[in-house]
PDB file of C-alpha atoms in Angstrom:
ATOM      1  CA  UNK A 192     -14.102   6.814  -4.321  1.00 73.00           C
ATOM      2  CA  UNK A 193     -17.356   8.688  -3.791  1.00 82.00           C
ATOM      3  CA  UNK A 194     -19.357   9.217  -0.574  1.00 86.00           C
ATOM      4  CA  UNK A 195     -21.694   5.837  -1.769  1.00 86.00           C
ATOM      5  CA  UNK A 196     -18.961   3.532  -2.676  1.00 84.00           C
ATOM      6  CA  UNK A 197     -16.901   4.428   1.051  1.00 86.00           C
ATOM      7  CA  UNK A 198     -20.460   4.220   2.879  1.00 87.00           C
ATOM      8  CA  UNK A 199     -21.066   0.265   1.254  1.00 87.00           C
ATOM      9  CA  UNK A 200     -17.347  -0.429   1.454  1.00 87.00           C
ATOM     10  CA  UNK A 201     -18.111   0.287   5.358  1.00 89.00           C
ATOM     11  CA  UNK A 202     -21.126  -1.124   5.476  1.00 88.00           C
ATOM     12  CA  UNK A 203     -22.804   2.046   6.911  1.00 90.00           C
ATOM     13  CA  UNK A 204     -25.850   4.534   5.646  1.00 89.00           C
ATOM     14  CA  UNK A 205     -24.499   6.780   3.039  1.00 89.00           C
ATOM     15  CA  UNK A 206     -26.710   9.641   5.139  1.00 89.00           C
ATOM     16  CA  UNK A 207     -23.943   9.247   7.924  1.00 89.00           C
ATOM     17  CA  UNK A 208     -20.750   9.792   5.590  1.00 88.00           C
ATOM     18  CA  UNK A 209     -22.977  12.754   4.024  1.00 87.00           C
ATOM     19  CA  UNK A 210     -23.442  14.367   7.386  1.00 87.00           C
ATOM     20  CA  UNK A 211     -20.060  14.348   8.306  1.00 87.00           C
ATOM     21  CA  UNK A 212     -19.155  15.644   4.921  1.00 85.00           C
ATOM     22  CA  UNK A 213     -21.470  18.129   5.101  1.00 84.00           C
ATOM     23  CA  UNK A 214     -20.171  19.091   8.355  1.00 81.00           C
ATOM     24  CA  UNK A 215     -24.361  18.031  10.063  1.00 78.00           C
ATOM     25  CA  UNK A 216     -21.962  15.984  12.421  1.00 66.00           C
ATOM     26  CA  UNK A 217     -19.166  17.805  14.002  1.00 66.00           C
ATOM     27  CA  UNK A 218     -17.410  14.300  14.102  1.00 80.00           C
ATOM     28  CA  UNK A 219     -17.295  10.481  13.252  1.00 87.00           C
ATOM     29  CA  UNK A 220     -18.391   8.065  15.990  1.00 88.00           C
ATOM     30  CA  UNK A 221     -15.705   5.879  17.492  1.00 88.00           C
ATOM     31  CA  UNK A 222     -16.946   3.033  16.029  1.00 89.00           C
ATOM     32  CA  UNK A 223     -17.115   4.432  12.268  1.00 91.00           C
ATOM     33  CA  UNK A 224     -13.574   4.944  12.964  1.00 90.00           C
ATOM     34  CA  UNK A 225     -12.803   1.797  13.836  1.00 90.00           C
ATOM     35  CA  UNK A 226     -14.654   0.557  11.148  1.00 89.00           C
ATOM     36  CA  UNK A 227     -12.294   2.666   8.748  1.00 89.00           C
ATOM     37  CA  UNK A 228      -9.346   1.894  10.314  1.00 88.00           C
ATOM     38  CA  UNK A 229      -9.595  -2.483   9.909  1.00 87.00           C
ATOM     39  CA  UNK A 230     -11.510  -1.470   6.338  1.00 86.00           C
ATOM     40  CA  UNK A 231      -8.619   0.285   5.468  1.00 84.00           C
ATOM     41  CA  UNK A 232      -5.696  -1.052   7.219  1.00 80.00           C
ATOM     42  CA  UNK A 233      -3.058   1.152   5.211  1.00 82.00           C
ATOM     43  CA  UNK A 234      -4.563   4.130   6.638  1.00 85.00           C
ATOM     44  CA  UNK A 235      -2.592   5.944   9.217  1.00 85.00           C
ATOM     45  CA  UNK A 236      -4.708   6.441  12.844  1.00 87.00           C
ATOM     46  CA  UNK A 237      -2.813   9.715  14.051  1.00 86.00           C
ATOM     47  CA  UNK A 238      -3.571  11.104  10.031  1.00 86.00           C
ATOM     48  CA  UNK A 239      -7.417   9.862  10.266  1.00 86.00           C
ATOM     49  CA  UNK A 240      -8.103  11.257  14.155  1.00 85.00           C
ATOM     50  CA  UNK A 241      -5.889  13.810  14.365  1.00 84.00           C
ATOM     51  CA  UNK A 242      -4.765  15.377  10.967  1.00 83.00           C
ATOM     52  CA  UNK A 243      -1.012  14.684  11.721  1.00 83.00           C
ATOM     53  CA  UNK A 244       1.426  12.818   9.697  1.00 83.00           C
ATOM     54  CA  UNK A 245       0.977  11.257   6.105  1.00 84.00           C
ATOM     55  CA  UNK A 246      -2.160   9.849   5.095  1.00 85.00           C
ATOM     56  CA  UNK A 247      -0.941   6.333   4.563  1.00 82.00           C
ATOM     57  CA  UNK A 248       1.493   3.815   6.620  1.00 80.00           C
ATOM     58  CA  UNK A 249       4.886   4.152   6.031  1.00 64.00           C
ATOM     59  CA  UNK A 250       5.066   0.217   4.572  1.00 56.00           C
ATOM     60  CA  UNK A 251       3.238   1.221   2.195  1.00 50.00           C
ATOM     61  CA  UNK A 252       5.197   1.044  -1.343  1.00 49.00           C
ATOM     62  CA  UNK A 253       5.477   3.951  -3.618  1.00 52.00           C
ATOM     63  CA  UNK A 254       5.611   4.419  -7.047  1.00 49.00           C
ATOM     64  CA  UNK A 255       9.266   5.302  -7.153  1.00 52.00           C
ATOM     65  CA  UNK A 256       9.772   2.247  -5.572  1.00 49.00           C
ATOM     66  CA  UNK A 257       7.461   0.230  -7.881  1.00 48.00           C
ATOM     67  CA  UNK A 258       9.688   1.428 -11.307  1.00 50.00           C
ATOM     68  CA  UNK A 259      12.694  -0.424 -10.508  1.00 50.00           C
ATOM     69  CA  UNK A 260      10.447  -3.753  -9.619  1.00 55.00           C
ATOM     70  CA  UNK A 261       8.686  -3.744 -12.762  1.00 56.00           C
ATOM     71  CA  UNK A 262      11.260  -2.971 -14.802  1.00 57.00           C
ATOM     72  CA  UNK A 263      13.256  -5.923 -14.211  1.00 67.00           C
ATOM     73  CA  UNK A 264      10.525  -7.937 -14.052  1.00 73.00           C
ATOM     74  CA  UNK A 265       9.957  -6.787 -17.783  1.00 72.00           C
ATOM     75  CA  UNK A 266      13.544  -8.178 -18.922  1.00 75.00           C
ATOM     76  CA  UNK A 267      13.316 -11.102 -17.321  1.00 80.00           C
ATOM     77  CA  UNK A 268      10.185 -12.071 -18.731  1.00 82.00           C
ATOM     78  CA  UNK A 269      11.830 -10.985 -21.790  1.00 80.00           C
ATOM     79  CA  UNK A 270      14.917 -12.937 -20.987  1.00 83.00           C
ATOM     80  CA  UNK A 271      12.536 -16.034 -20.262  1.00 86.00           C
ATOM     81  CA  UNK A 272      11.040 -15.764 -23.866  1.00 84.00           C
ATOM     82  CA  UNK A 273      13.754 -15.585 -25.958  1.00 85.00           C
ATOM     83  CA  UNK A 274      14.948 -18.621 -24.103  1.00 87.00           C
ATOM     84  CA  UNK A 275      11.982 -20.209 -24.814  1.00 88.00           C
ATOM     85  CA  UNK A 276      11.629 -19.639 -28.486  1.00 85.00           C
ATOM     86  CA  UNK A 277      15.266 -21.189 -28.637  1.00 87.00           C
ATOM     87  CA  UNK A 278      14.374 -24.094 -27.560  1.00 89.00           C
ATOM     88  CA  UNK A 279      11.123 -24.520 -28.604  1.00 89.00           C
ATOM     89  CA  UNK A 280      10.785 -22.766 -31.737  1.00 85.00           C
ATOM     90  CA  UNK A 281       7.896 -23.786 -33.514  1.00 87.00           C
ATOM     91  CA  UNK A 282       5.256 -23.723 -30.628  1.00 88.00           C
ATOM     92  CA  UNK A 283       2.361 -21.910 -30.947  1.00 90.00           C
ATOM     93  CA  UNK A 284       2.023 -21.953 -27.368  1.00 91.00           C
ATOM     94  CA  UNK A 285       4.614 -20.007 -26.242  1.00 88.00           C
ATOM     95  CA  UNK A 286       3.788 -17.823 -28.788  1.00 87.00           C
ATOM     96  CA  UNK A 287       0.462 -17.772 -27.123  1.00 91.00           C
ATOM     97  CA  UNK A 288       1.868 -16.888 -23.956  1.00 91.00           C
ATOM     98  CA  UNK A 289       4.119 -14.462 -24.986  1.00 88.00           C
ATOM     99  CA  UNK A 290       1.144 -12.330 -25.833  1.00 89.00           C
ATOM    100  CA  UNK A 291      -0.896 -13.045 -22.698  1.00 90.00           C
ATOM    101  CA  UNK A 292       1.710 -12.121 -20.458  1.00 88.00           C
ATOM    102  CA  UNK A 293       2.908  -8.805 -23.058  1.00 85.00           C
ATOM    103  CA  UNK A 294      -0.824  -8.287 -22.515  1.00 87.00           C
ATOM    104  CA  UNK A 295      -0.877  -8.652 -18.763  1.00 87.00           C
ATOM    105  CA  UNK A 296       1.805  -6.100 -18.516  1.00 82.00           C
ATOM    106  CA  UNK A 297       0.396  -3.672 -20.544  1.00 83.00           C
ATOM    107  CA  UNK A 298      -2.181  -3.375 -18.205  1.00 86.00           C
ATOM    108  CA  UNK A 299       0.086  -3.577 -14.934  1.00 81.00           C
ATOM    109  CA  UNK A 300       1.370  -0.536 -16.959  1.00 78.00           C
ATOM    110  CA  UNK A 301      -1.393   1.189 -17.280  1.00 82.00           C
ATOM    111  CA  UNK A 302      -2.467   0.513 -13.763  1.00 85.00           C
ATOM    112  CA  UNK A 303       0.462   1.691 -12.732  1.00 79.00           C
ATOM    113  CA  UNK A 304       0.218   4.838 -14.291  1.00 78.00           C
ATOM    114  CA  UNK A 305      -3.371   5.600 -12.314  1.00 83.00           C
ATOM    115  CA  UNK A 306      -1.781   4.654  -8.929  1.00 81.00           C
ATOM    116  CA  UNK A 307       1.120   7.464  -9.565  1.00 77.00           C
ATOM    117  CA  UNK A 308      -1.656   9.854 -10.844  1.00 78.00           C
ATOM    118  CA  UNK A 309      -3.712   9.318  -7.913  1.00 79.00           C
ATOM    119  CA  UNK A 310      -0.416   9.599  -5.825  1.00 75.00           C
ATOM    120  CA  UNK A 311       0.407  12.897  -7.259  1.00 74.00           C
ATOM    121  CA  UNK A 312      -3.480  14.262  -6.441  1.00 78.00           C
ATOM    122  CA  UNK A 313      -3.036  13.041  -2.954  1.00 80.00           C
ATOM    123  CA  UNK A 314      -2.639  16.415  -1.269  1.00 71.00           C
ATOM    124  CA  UNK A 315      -5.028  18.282  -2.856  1.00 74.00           C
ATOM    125  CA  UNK A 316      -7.739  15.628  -1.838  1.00 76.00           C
ATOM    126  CA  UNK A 317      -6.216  15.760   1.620  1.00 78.00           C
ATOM    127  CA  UNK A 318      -6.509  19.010   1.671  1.00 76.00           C
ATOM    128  CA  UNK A 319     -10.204  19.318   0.483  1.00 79.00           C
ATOM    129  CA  UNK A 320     -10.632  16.552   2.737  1.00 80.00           C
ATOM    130  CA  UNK A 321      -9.238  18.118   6.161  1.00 78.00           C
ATOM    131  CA  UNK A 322     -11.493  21.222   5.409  1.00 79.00           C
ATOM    132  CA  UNK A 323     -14.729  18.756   4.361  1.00 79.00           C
ATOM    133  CA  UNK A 324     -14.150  17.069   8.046  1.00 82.00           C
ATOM    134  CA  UNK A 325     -12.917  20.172   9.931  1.00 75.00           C
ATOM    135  CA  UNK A 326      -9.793  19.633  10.504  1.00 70.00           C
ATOM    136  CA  UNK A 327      -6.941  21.675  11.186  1.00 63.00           C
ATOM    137  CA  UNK A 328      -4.862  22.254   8.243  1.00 51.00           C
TER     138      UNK A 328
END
């Protein structure tokens, strides 16, 4: 996300988020804080005010924890087709649906993938972050 697409997502100036980036404000208000805080309801108060503990809630769901999911949710789809073409062999819907959902998962896949990337970068954009807002590392 860049400085214009968080500033609309808040519904605030982009000049404010660029002052505080650019360190022209030594701080948020309250109130943009609050307004981060119910935009983003993931993100952890203490990490946001005071630099302290991870970035995100702790109910949030990782990607180690999203392997397992999807991968069983992959062979039972599976499962489900094969029972399917048993019974209803010659239907060119299931067929059609077979590829839809082999589609559908290729891209949960593939988002997937992005989510762990992004997970991985996490501390070196906290990092640049802290030091953008000045905050103790």
């Amino acid at each position: 996300m860049n400085p214009t697409s968080f500033s609309d997502s808040l519904d605030v100036s982009v000049t404010v988020i660029f002052n505080i980036i650019k360190g022209r404000r030594s701080k948020p208000s309250f109130d943009l804080i609050l307004n981060i805080l119910k935009t983003y309801d993931k993100l952890n108060a203490e990490w946001l005010i005071k630099g302290e503990g991870s970035m995100w809630n702790d109910d949030i769901v990782t990607s180690a924890e999203i392997a397992p999911t999807h991968v069983n949710l992959q062979a039972r789809i599976r499962e489900l087709f094969v029972k399917m073409r048993l019974e209803q062999p010659d239907s060119h819907e299931v067929f059609e649906l077979e590829e839809l959902v082999s589609y559908m998962m290729e891209e949960t896949a593939e988002q997937k993938n992005k989510l762990i990337l992004l997970h991985e970068r996490q501390e070196g954009m906290l990092k640049v972050l802290k030091q953008k807002l000045k905050l103790k590392v």
